[in-house]
Amino acid sequence: MRTDPQAQPLDPAPPETRGTDDGRPPRRRSRLRRWVRRLVLVCAVLLVVLTSASFLYNAATGRRAVPPGGLRYVQAADVRTRYRTWGRTGSPVVLVHGAFEQVDTWSRLAPLLARHHRVYALDLTGDGYSERRGPYTVGHFTQQLLGFLDAMHLGGPGERPMLVGHSSGAAVVVQAALRAPGRIGSVMLLDGDALDTGAGPPRAFRYLLIDPYRTSLLRLGLGADWLIRSVYDAQCGPACPRLDAAGLDQWRRPLRVPGAEDALWSMLGEGVPGLPADQVARLAAVPLPKSVVFGARDDVFSRQTPMETARRIGAPAPTLVPGARHLTMISSPDQVAAAVAALAARSA
């Protein structure tokens, strides 16, 4: 076979396009690396900018709110506790709010009850304007509630109160009745089953959402009137009065006082407080009049929950408030007052 002496050996590919061990041309791999480096750099810059902006925003909004003037306090166990009273005659009724609520949540219902009862309401620690003192658990809330009864001189003969617990406050009144049945006159579970269902964000939430970002998000959310109104409307329904400026302040200000943010994150880490089902069921054996009241359209719970709750604690068939959602004491105070009167009549 003859060859041409002038011929040059064939180079199968230019050096810059020859294949590599992974089959990717060097030029393409180099381009990919440059894009990855650029993306990492952009992300790093964005993180620095976002973190700096978050710190600056938190510093600019760091001034805390002060509680309204004229509030009343009493020492209840180990918590300096804010409270209100209505009425001067009749048997005592003690109102216990749920998560992220406070004394003023009862402002539509309490005056109706005060026509025939002496009415008391307290801010559980972690909410409202009571001293923030953990742990934010059912056990600690119950200790505070029983301490409040002591401070108000309730629980003795002729002074045994009806306890009305709303939402997660239902667990508190159940445990109070289990701990001190001789000091309680009757128990009402209002829009609450008292169970520890694991509701709320997962425990890892407090580790995933860290400062300064969580503080910024909370303050941005609290500053958004539309967001507060949306949550309120979803929980309360069309029968509730629209939140005006004073109403917005009522829900917002307690989360802006000193210590409120740290307490909120601790409570979110614990989840919505409640009790195991077997412990709630022990209430059925306690010889106290009991009742269960729910909004008929409460979408926080299933449709079966009111009947299951009444059966579990040994109460009569539940009272369902037509058209009401989760905040029946705001949307339907007359119907809830009628349910309280019915339970009081059974307790007499």
mmCIF file of C-alpha atoms in Angstrom:
data_model
loop_
_atom_site.group_PDB
_atom_site.id
_atom_site.type_symbol
_atom_site.label_atom_id
_atom_site.label_comp_id
_atom_site.label_asym_id
_atom_site.label_seq_id
_atom_site.Cartn_x
_atom_site.Cartn_y
_atom_site.Cartn_z
ATOM 1 C CA MET A 1 0.000 0.000 0.000
ATOM 2 C CA ARG A 2 1.467 3.347 -1.076
ATOM 3 C CA THR A 3 1.329 6.449 1.048
ATOM 4 C CA ASP A 4 1.681 10.105 0.225
ATOM 5 C CA PRO A 5 4.771 11.458 1.929
ATOM 6 C CA GLN A 6 3.169 14.942 1.994
ATOM 7 C CA ALA A 7 0.101 13.774 3.851
ATOM 8 C CA GLN A 8 -0.328 14.847 7.484
ATOM 9 C CA PRO A 9 -1.672 12.536 10.195
ATOM 10 C CA LEU A 10 -5.334 13.097 10.841
ATOM 11 C CA ASP A 11 -6.229 14.671 14.206
ATOM 12 C CA PRO A 12 -9.618 13.263 15.174
ATOM 13 C CA ALA A 13 -10.688 16.428 17.059
ATOM 14 C CA PRO A 14 -9.313 19.808 18.048
ATOM 15 C CA PRO A 15 -7.707 19.769 21.498
ATOM 16 C CA GLU A 16 -10.370 22.010 22.968
ATOM 17 C CA THR A 17 -13.192 19.675 21.848
ATOM 18 C CA ARG A 18 -11.698 16.302 22.581
ATOM 19 C CA GLY A 19 -13.705 14.079 24.831
ATOM 20 C CA THR A 20 -12.897 13.616 28.496
ATOM 21 C CA ASP A 21 -13.270 10.719 30.848
ATOM 22 C CA ASP A 22 -16.888 11.678 31.618
ATOM 23 C CA GLY A 23 -17.738 12.137 27.943
ATOM 24 C CA ARG A 24 -18.274 15.900 28.283
ATOM 25 C CA PRO A 25 -16.242 18.270 26.110
ATOM 26 C CA PRO A 26 -13.896 20.466 28.191
ATOM 27 C CA ARG A 27 -15.410 23.687 26.842
ATOM 28 C CA ARG A 28 -18.934 22.669 27.885
ATOM 29 C CA ARG A 29 -17.762 21.510 31.280
ATOM 30 C CA SER A 30 -15.895 24.774 31.826
ATOM 31 C CA ARG A 31 -19.002 26.753 30.882
ATOM 32 C CA LEU A 32 -21.098 24.733 33.345
ATOM 33 C CA ARG A 33 -18.623 25.385 36.123
ATOM 34 C CA ARG A 34 -18.719 29.124 35.437
ATOM 35 C CA TRP A 35 -22.513 29.155 35.637
ATOM 36 C CA VAL A 36 -22.455 27.192 38.900
ATOM 37 C CA ARG A 37 -19.944 29.634 40.385
ATOM 38 C CA ARG A 38 -22.072 32.570 39.262
ATOM 39 C CA LEU A 39 -25.195 31.018 40.760
ATOM 40 C CA VAL A 40 -23.447 30.385 44.073
ATOM 41 C CA LEU A 41 -22.156 33.958 44.090
ATOM 42 C CA VAL A 42 -25.602 35.387 43.340
ATOM 43 C CA CYS A 43 -27.145 33.281 46.121
ATOM 44 C CA ALA A 44 -24.471 34.397 48.564
ATOM 45 C CA VAL A 45 -25.026 38.038 47.671
ATOM 46 C CA LEU A 46 -28.799 37.656 48.012
ATOM 47 C CA LEU A 47 -28.369 35.995 51.403
ATOM 48 C CA VAL A 48 -26.138 38.827 52.617
ATOM 49 C CA VAL A 49 -28.572 41.446 51.319
ATOM 50 C CA LEU A 50 -31.608 39.665 52.781
ATOM 51 C CA THR A 51 -29.927 39.150 56.148
ATOM 52 C CA SER A 52 -28.754 42.760 56.291
ATOM 53 C CA ALA A 53 -32.219 44.013 55.342
ATOM 54 C CA SER A 54 -33.778 41.759 57.981
ATOM 55 C CA PHE A 55 -31.465 43.054 60.704
ATOM 56 C CA LEU A 56 -32.107 46.651 59.660
ATOM 57 C CA TYR A 57 -35.883 46.110 59.569
ATOM 58 C CA ASN A 58 -35.850 44.451 62.981
ATOM 59 C CA ALA A 59 -33.833 47.324 64.417
ATOM 60 C CA ALA A 60 -36.211 49.872 62.919
ATOM 61 C CA THR A 61 -39.252 48.042 64.330
ATOM 62 C CA GLY A 62 -37.677 47.074 67.632
ATOM 63 C CA ARG A 63 -39.746 49.412 69.757
ATOM 64 C CA ARG A 64 -42.251 47.339 71.716
ATOM 65 C CA ALA A 65 -45.868 48.241 72.410
ATOM 66 C CA VAL A 66 -47.126 49.064 75.881
ATOM 67 C CA PRO A 67 -50.255 47.452 77.313
ATOM 68 C CA PRO A 68 -53.384 49.619 77.435
ATOM 69 C CA GLY A 69 -53.857 51.674 80.554
ATOM 70 C CA GLY A 70 -56.162 50.685 83.389
ATOM 71 C CA LEU A 71 -55.577 46.928 83.264
ATOM 72 C CA ARG A 72 -56.124 44.903 86.441
ATOM 73 C CA TYR A 73 -53.645 42.308 87.668
ATOM 74 C CA VAL A 74 -53.479 39.690 90.371
ATOM 75 C CA GLN A 75 -50.867 37.119 91.343
ATOM 76 C CA ALA A 76 -52.136 33.700 90.233
ATOM 77 C CA ALA A 77 -49.702 30.979 91.323
ATOM 78 C CA ASP A 78 -46.385 32.095 89.790
ATOM 79 C CA VAL A 79 -47.847 34.392 87.105
ATOM 80 C CA ARG A 80 -48.765 38.057 87.396
ATOM 81 C CA THR A 81 -52.121 37.723 85.690
ATOM 82 C CA ARG A 82 -54.278 40.242 83.886
ATOM 83 C CA TYR A 83 -58.031 39.774 84.411
ATOM 84 C CA ARG A 84 -61.455 41.386 84.079
ATOM 85 C CA THR A 85 -64.735 40.984 85.899
ATOM 86 C CA TRP A 86 -68.360 41.676 84.984
ATOM 87 C CA GLY A 87 -71.467 41.563 87.184
ATOM 88 C CA ARG A 88 -71.926 41.688 90.939
ATOM 89 C CA THR A 89 -74.495 39.007 91.710
ATOM 90 C CA GLY A 90 -75.209 35.415 90.859
ATOM 91 C CA SER A 91 -73.069 32.304 90.686
ATOM 92 C CA PRO A 92 -69.486 32.689 89.380
ATOM 93 C CA VAL A 93 -68.423 31.874 85.828
ATOM 94 C CA VAL A 94 -64.737 31.809 84.850
ATOM 95 C CA LEU A 95 -63.885 32.183 81.153
ATOM 96 C CA VAL A 96 -60.666 30.598 79.858
ATOM 97 C CA HIS A 97 -59.567 31.603 76.360
ATOM 98 C CA GLY A 98 -57.774 29.549 73.707
ATOM 99 C CA ALA A 99 -54.470 29.955 71.897
ATOM 100 C CA PHE A 100 -53.591 33.493 70.738
ATOM 101 C CA GLU A 101 -56.714 34.894 72.420
ATOM 102 C CA GLN A 102 -57.118 37.002 75.546
ATOM 103 C CA VAL A 103 -59.618 38.459 78.022
ATOM 104 C CA ASP A 104 -61.068 40.846 75.451
ATOM 105 C CA THR A 105 -62.080 37.923 73.230
ATOM 106 C CA TRP A 106 -65.014 37.557 75.654
ATOM 107 C CA SER A 107 -66.150 41.192 75.430
ATOM 108 C CA ARG A 108 -69.397 40.383 73.548
ATOM 109 C CA LEU A 109 -70.397 37.393 75.676
ATOM 110 C CA ALA A 110 -69.377 38.467 79.185
ATOM 111 C CA PRO A 111 -71.850 41.385 79.556
ATOM 112 C CA LEU A 112 -74.711 39.019 78.660
ATOM 113 C CA LEU A 113 -73.598 36.511 81.277
ATOM 114 C CA ALA A 114 -73.220 39.317 83.829
ATOM 115 C CA ARG A 115 -76.999 39.756 83.938
ATOM 116 C CA HIS A 116 -77.221 36.615 86.064
ATOM 117 C CA HIS A 117 -73.631 35.771 87.048
ATOM 118 C CA ARG A 118 -70.410 37.170 88.388
ATOM 119 C CA VAL A 119 -68.090 36.721 85.440
ATOM 120 C CA TYR A 120 -64.299 36.462 85.522
ATOM 121 C CA ALA A 121 -61.795 36.137 82.690
ATOM 122 C CA LEU A 122 -57.999 35.921 82.744
ATOM 123 C CA ASP A 123 -55.138 36.088 80.274
ATOM 124 C CA LEU A 124 -53.251 32.811 80.328
ATOM 125 C CA THR A 125 -49.498 33.263 80.398
ATOM 126 C CA GLY A 126 -48.036 33.612 76.918
ATOM 127 C CA ASP A 127 -51.122 35.422 75.615
ATOM 128 C CA GLY A 128 -52.736 38.764 76.261
ATOM 129 C CA TYR A 129 -51.072 40.961 78.868
ATOM 130 C CA SER A 130 -50.238 38.520 81.639
ATOM 131 C CA GLU A 131 -46.621 37.961 82.544
ATOM 132 C CA ARG A 132 -44.854 35.680 80.071
ATOM 133 C CA ARG A 133 -43.570 32.762 82.103
ATOM 134 C CA GLY A 134 -43.041 29.314 80.631
ATOM 135 C CA PRO A 135 -43.444 26.465 80.225
ATOM 136 C CA TYR A 136 -46.467 27.104 78.017
ATOM 137 C CA THR A 137 -48.125 23.800 78.752
ATOM 138 C CA VAL A 138 -51.556 22.638 79.907
ATOM 139 C CA GLY A 139 -50.084 21.832 83.301
ATOM 140 C CA HIS A 140 -48.726 25.341 83.819
ATOM 141 C CA PHE A 141 -51.907 26.985 82.504
ATOM 142 C CA THR A 142 -53.949 24.864 84.912
ATOM 143 C CA GLN A 143 -51.707 25.874 87.813
ATOM 144 C CA GLN A 144 -52.304 29.521 86.882
ATOM 145 C CA LEU A 145 -56.071 28.988 86.627
ATOM 146 C CA LEU A 146 -56.301 27.327 90.034
ATOM 147 C CA GLY A 147 -54.129 30.107 91.461
ATOM 148 C CA PHE A 148 -56.546 32.610 89.942
ATOM 149 C CA LEU A 149 -59.465 30.914 91.708
ATOM 150 C CA ASP A 150 -57.534 31.295 94.962
ATOM 151 C CA ALA A 151 -56.875 34.980 94.272
ATOM 152 C CA MET A 152 -60.564 35.600 93.495
ATOM 153 C CA HIS A 153 -61.662 33.585 96.558
ATOM 154 C CA LEU A 154 -63.515 31.087 94.390
ATOM 155 C CA GLY A 155 -63.849 27.371 94.894
ATOM 156 C CA GLY A 156 -65.292 27.181 98.371
ATOM 157 C CA PRO A 157 -68.862 26.206 99.384
ATOM 158 C CA GLY A 158 -71.344 28.309 97.432
ATOM 159 C CA GLU A 159 -68.509 29.776 95.361
ATOM 160 C CA ARG A 160 -67.680 26.906 93.021
ATOM 161 C CA PRO A 161 -67.468 28.411 89.532
ATOM 162 C CA MET A 162 -68.551 27.185 86.157
ATOM 163 C CA LEU A 163 -65.446 26.903 83.999
ATOM 164 C CA VAL A 164 -65.895 27.726 80.307
ATOM 165 C CA GLY A 165 -62.883 26.800 78.182
ATOM 166 C CA HIS A 166 -62.700 27.919 74.565
ATOM 167 C CA SER A 167 -60.707 25.976 71.952
ATOM 168 C CA SER A 168 -57.397 24.907 73.564
ATOM 169 C CA GLY A 169 -58.686 26.425 76.816
ATOM 170 C CA ALA A 170 -60.951 23.372 76.974
ATOM 171 C CA ALA A 171 -57.922 21.280 77.956
ATOM 172 C CA VAL A 172 -57.139 23.691 80.791
ATOM 173 C CA VAL A 173 -60.613 23.529 82.341
ATOM 174 C CA VAL A 174 -60.686 19.726 81.976
ATOM 175 C CA GLN A 175 -57.408 19.363 83.826
ATOM 176 C CA ALA A 176 -58.521 21.857 86.490
ATOM 177 C CA ALA A 177 -61.661 19.785 87.072
ATOM 178 C CA LEU A 178 -59.571 16.614 87.304
ATOM 179 C CA ARG A 179 -57.096 18.165 89.726
ATOM 180 C CA ALA A 180 -59.599 19.936 91.964
ATOM 181 C CA PRO A 181 -63.116 18.599 91.336
ATOM 182 C CA GLY A 182 -64.308 19.773 94.739
ATOM 183 C CA ARG A 183 -63.581 23.385 93.799
ATOM 184 C CA ILE A 184 -65.461 23.386 90.478
ATOM 185 C CA GLY A 185 -69.204 23.738 89.964
ATOM 186 C CA SER A 186 -69.508 22.698 86.300
ATOM 187 C CA VAL A 187 -67.521 22.555 83.067
ATOM 188 C CA MET A 188 -68.281 23.731 79.526
ATOM 189 C CA LEU A 189 -66.131 22.907 76.512
ATOM 190 C CA LEU A 190 -66.694 25.626 73.913
ATOM 191 C CA ASP A 191 -65.370 24.970 70.400
ATOM 192 C CA GLY A 192 -62.755 22.614 71.824
ATOM 193 C CA ASP A 193 -62.260 18.879 72.388
ATOM 194 C CA ALA A 194 -59.387 19.246 74.937
ATOM 195 C CA LEU A 195 -57.290 16.703 73.023
ATOM 196 C CA ASP A 196 -53.600 16.781 72.238
ATOM 197 C CA THR A 197 -53.880 16.181 68.502
ATOM 198 C CA GLY A 198 -50.473 17.500 67.511
ATOM 199 C CA ALA A 199 -52.065 20.546 65.875
ATOM 200 C CA GLY A 200 -49.837 23.455 65.054
ATOM 201 C CA PRO A 201 -46.506 23.617 63.233
ATOM 202 C CA PRO A 202 -44.049 20.726 63.634
ATOM 203 C CA ARG A 203 -41.540 21.009 66.449
ATOM 204 C CA ALA A 204 -38.745 21.459 63.891
ATOM 205 C CA PHE A 205 -40.435 24.717 62.874
ATOM 206 C CA ARG A 206 -38.607 26.757 65.487
ATOM 207 C CA TYR A 207 -35.263 25.427 64.263
ATOM 208 C CA LEU A 208 -35.989 25.910 60.574
ATOM 209 C CA LEU A 209 -37.258 29.467 60.897
ATOM 210 C CA ILE A 210 -34.465 31.242 62.712
ATOM 211 C CA ASP A 211 -33.661 34.831 63.522
ATOM 212 C CA PRO A 212 -33.478 37.412 62.144
ATOM 213 C CA TYR A 213 -35.916 36.122 59.521
ATOM 214 C CA ARG A 214 -38.661 34.850 61.814
ATOM 215 C CA THR A 215 -38.806 38.168 63.659
ATOM 216 C CA SER A 216 -39.081 40.040 60.379
ATOM 217 C CA LEU A 217 -41.816 37.727 59.105
ATOM 218 C CA LEU A 218 -43.805 38.044 62.334
ATOM 219 C CA ARG A 219 -43.593 41.829 62.369
ATOM 220 C CA LEU A 220 -44.469 42.080 58.691
ATOM 221 C CA GLY A 221 -47.485 39.842 59.277
ATOM 222 C CA LEU A 222 -48.645 41.818 62.297
ATOM 223 C CA GLY A 223 -48.354 45.011 60.304
ATOM 224 C CA ALA A 224 -50.628 43.696 57.544
ATOM 225 C CA ASP A 225 -54.218 44.663 58.375
ATOM 226 C CA TRP A 226 -55.547 42.488 55.546
ATOM 227 C CA LEU A 227 -53.842 39.390 56.963
ATOM 228 C CA ILE A 228 -55.264 39.852 60.463
ATOM 229 C CA ARG A 229 -58.723 40.480 59.012
ATOM 230 C CA SER A 230 -58.443 37.392 56.782
ATOM 231 C CA VAL A 231 -57.595 35.087 59.688
ATOM 232 C CA TYR A 232 -60.304 36.638 61.852
ATOM 233 C CA ASP A 233 -62.945 36.366 59.124
ATOM 234 C CA ALA A 234 -62.039 32.746 58.399
ATOM 235 C CA GLN A 235 -62.310 31.779 62.086
ATOM 236 C CA CYS A 236 -65.293 33.945 62.994
ATOM 237 C CA GLY A 237 -67.524 34.006 59.933
ATOM 238 C CA PRO A 238 -69.895 36.561 58.427
ATOM 239 C CA ALA A 239 -71.901 37.062 61.636
ATOM 240 C CA CYS A 240 -68.945 38.679 63.373
ATOM 241 C CA PRO A 241 -68.448 42.439 63.448
ATOM 242 C CA ARG A 242 -65.812 43.707 61.043
ATOM 243 C CA LEU A 243 -62.509 44.605 62.648
ATOM 244 C CA ASP A 244 -62.039 48.373 62.842
ATOM 245 C CA ALA A 245 -58.830 50.021 64.019
ATOM 246 C CA ALA A 246 -59.617 49.254 67.662
ATOM 247 C CA GLY A 247 -60.405 45.640 66.806
ATOM 248 C CA LEU A 248 -57.140 45.229 64.913
ATOM 249 C CA ASP A 249 -55.261 46.666 67.883
ATOM 250 C CA GLN A 250 -57.013 44.228 70.216
ATOM 251 C CA TRP A 251 -55.646 41.229 68.309
ATOM 252 C CA ARG A 252 -52.291 42.742 67.352
ATOM 253 C CA ARG A 253 -50.996 44.633 70.379
ATOM 254 C CA PRO A 254 -50.582 41.636 72.733
ATOM 255 C CA LEU A 255 -48.109 40.186 70.222
ATOM 256 C CA ARG A 256 -46.065 43.391 70.246
ATOM 257 C CA VAL A 257 -45.466 43.831 73.980
ATOM 258 C CA PRO A 258 -42.084 42.934 75.507
ATOM 259 C CA GLY A 259 -41.511 39.183 75.690
ATOM 260 C CA ALA A 260 -44.373 38.308 73.366
ATOM 261 C CA GLU A 261 -42.232 37.246 70.413
ATOM 262 C CA ASP A 262 -40.084 34.825 72.407
ATOM 263 C CA ALA A 263 -43.183 33.382 74.057
ATOM 264 C CA LEU A 264 -44.875 32.950 70.679
ATOM 265 C CA TRP A 265 -42.003 30.939 69.242
ATOM 266 C CA SER A 266 -41.897 28.775 72.365
ATOM 267 C CA MET A 267 -45.627 28.086 72.080
ATOM 268 C CA LEU A 268 -45.380 27.316 68.375
ATOM 269 C CA GLY A 269 -42.627 24.857 69.198
ATOM 270 C CA GLU A 270 -44.889 23.127 71.722
ATOM 271 C CA GLY A 271 -47.925 23.045 69.404
ATOM 272 C CA VAL A 272 -51.544 23.621 70.411
ATOM 273 C CA PRO A 273 -51.881 22.480 74.052
ATOM 274 C CA GLY A 274 -54.094 19.503 74.803
ATOM 275 C CA LEU A 275 -54.442 16.292 76.809
ATOM 276 C CA PRO A 276 -54.297 12.590 75.885
ATOM 277 C CA ALA A 277 -57.712 11.083 75.112
ATOM 278 C CA ASP A 278 -57.614 8.720 78.097
ATOM 279 C CA GLN A 279 -56.990 11.624 80.459
ATOM 280 C CA VAL A 280 -59.868 13.657 79.003
ATOM 281 C CA ALA A 281 -62.107 10.596 79.350
ATOM 282 C CA ARG A 282 -61.454 10.571 83.101
ATOM 283 C CA LEU A 283 -63.724 13.601 83.348
ATOM 284 C CA ALA A 284 -66.708 11.329 82.667
ATOM 285 C CA ALA A 285 -66.257 9.790 86.113
ATOM 286 C CA VAL A 286 -66.166 13.186 87.873
ATOM 287 C CA PRO A 287 -69.654 14.004 89.234
ATOM 288 C CA LEU A 288 -69.927 17.492 87.722
ATOM 289 C CA PRO A 289 -72.485 18.881 85.266
ATOM 290 C CA LYS A 290 -70.824 19.192 81.866
ATOM 291 C CA SER A 291 -71.736 20.521 78.453
ATOM 292 C CA VAL A 292 -70.234 20.760 74.979
ATOM 293 C CA VAL A 293 -70.970 23.677 72.622
ATOM 294 C CA PHE A 294 -69.665 24.020 69.068
ATOM 295 C CA GLY A 295 -70.261 26.195 66.064
ATOM 296 C CA ALA A 296 -72.121 24.044 63.554
ATOM 297 C CA ARG A 297 -69.727 25.197 60.813
ATOM 298 C CA ASP A 298 -66.505 25.000 62.821
ATOM 299 C CA ASP A 299 -63.964 23.759 60.277
ATOM 300 C CA VAL A 300 -61.163 23.438 62.832
ATOM 301 C CA PHE A 301 -62.734 20.126 63.861
ATOM 302 C CA SER A 302 -64.596 17.369 62.078
ATOM 303 C CA ARG A 303 -68.387 17.143 62.126
ATOM 304 C CA GLN A 304 -68.136 14.158 64.452
ATOM 305 C CA THR A 305 -66.025 15.975 67.048
ATOM 306 C CA PRO A 306 -68.847 17.588 69.102
ATOM 307 C CA MET A 307 -70.685 14.276 69.617
ATOM 308 C CA GLU A 308 -67.457 12.367 70.265
ATOM 309 C CA THR A 309 -66.366 14.995 72.796
ATOM 310 C CA ALA A 310 -69.692 14.916 74.650
ATOM 311 C CA ARG A 311 -69.581 11.122 74.772
ATOM 312 C CA ARG A 312 -65.976 11.127 75.962
ATOM 313 C CA ILE A 313 -66.539 13.438 78.952
ATOM 314 C CA GLY A 314 -69.979 12.110 79.905
ATOM 315 C CA ALA A 315 -71.941 15.184 78.815
ATOM 316 C CA PRO A 316 -75.396 15.315 77.206
ATOM 317 C CA ALA A 317 -75.712 15.727 73.447
ATOM 318 C CA PRO A 318 -73.755 18.779 72.291
ATOM 319 C CA THR A 319 -75.262 22.147 71.503
ATOM 320 C CA LEU A 320 -74.541 23.188 67.918
ATOM 321 C CA VAL A 321 -74.809 26.899 67.139
ATOM 322 C CA PRO A 322 -76.277 27.290 63.622
ATOM 323 C CA GLY A 323 -74.018 29.031 61.118
ATOM 324 C CA ALA A 324 -71.246 29.660 63.658
ATOM 325 C CA ARG A 325 -67.602 28.802 63.114
ATOM 326 C CA HIS A 326 -64.774 28.668 65.662
ATOM 327 C CA LEU A 327 -65.311 31.918 67.572
ATOM 328 C CA THR A 328 -68.881 31.404 68.758
ATOM 329 C CA MET A 329 -68.513 33.774 71.713
ATOM 330 C CA ILE A 330 -67.967 36.585 69.176
ATOM 331 C CA SER A 331 -70.300 35.520 66.374
ATOM 332 C CA SER A 332 -73.148 34.148 68.512
ATOM 333 C CA PRO A 333 -72.990 35.493 72.079
ATOM 334 C CA ASP A 334 -76.748 35.135 72.681
ATOM 335 C CA GLN A 335 -76.728 31.429 71.826
ATOM 336 C CA VAL A 336 -73.655 30.770 73.941
ATOM 337 C CA ALA A 337 -75.194 32.710 76.858
ATOM 338 C CA ALA A 338 -78.304 30.522 76.551
ATOM 339 C CA ALA A 339 -76.105 27.406 76.720
ATOM 340 C CA VAL A 340 -74.389 28.769 79.835
ATOM 341 C CA ALA A 341 -77.802 29.431 81.430
ATOM 342 C CA ALA A 342 -78.875 25.867 80.667
ATOM 343 C CA LEU A 343 -75.754 24.428 82.290
ATOM 344 C CA ALA A 344 -76.159 26.746 85.285
ATOM 345 C CA ALA A 345 -79.709 25.488 85.753
ATOM 346 C CA ARG A 346 -78.455 21.913 85.862
ATOM 347 C CA SER A 347 -75.804 22.947 88.388
ATOM 348 C CA ALA A 348 -78.205 24.643 90.809
#
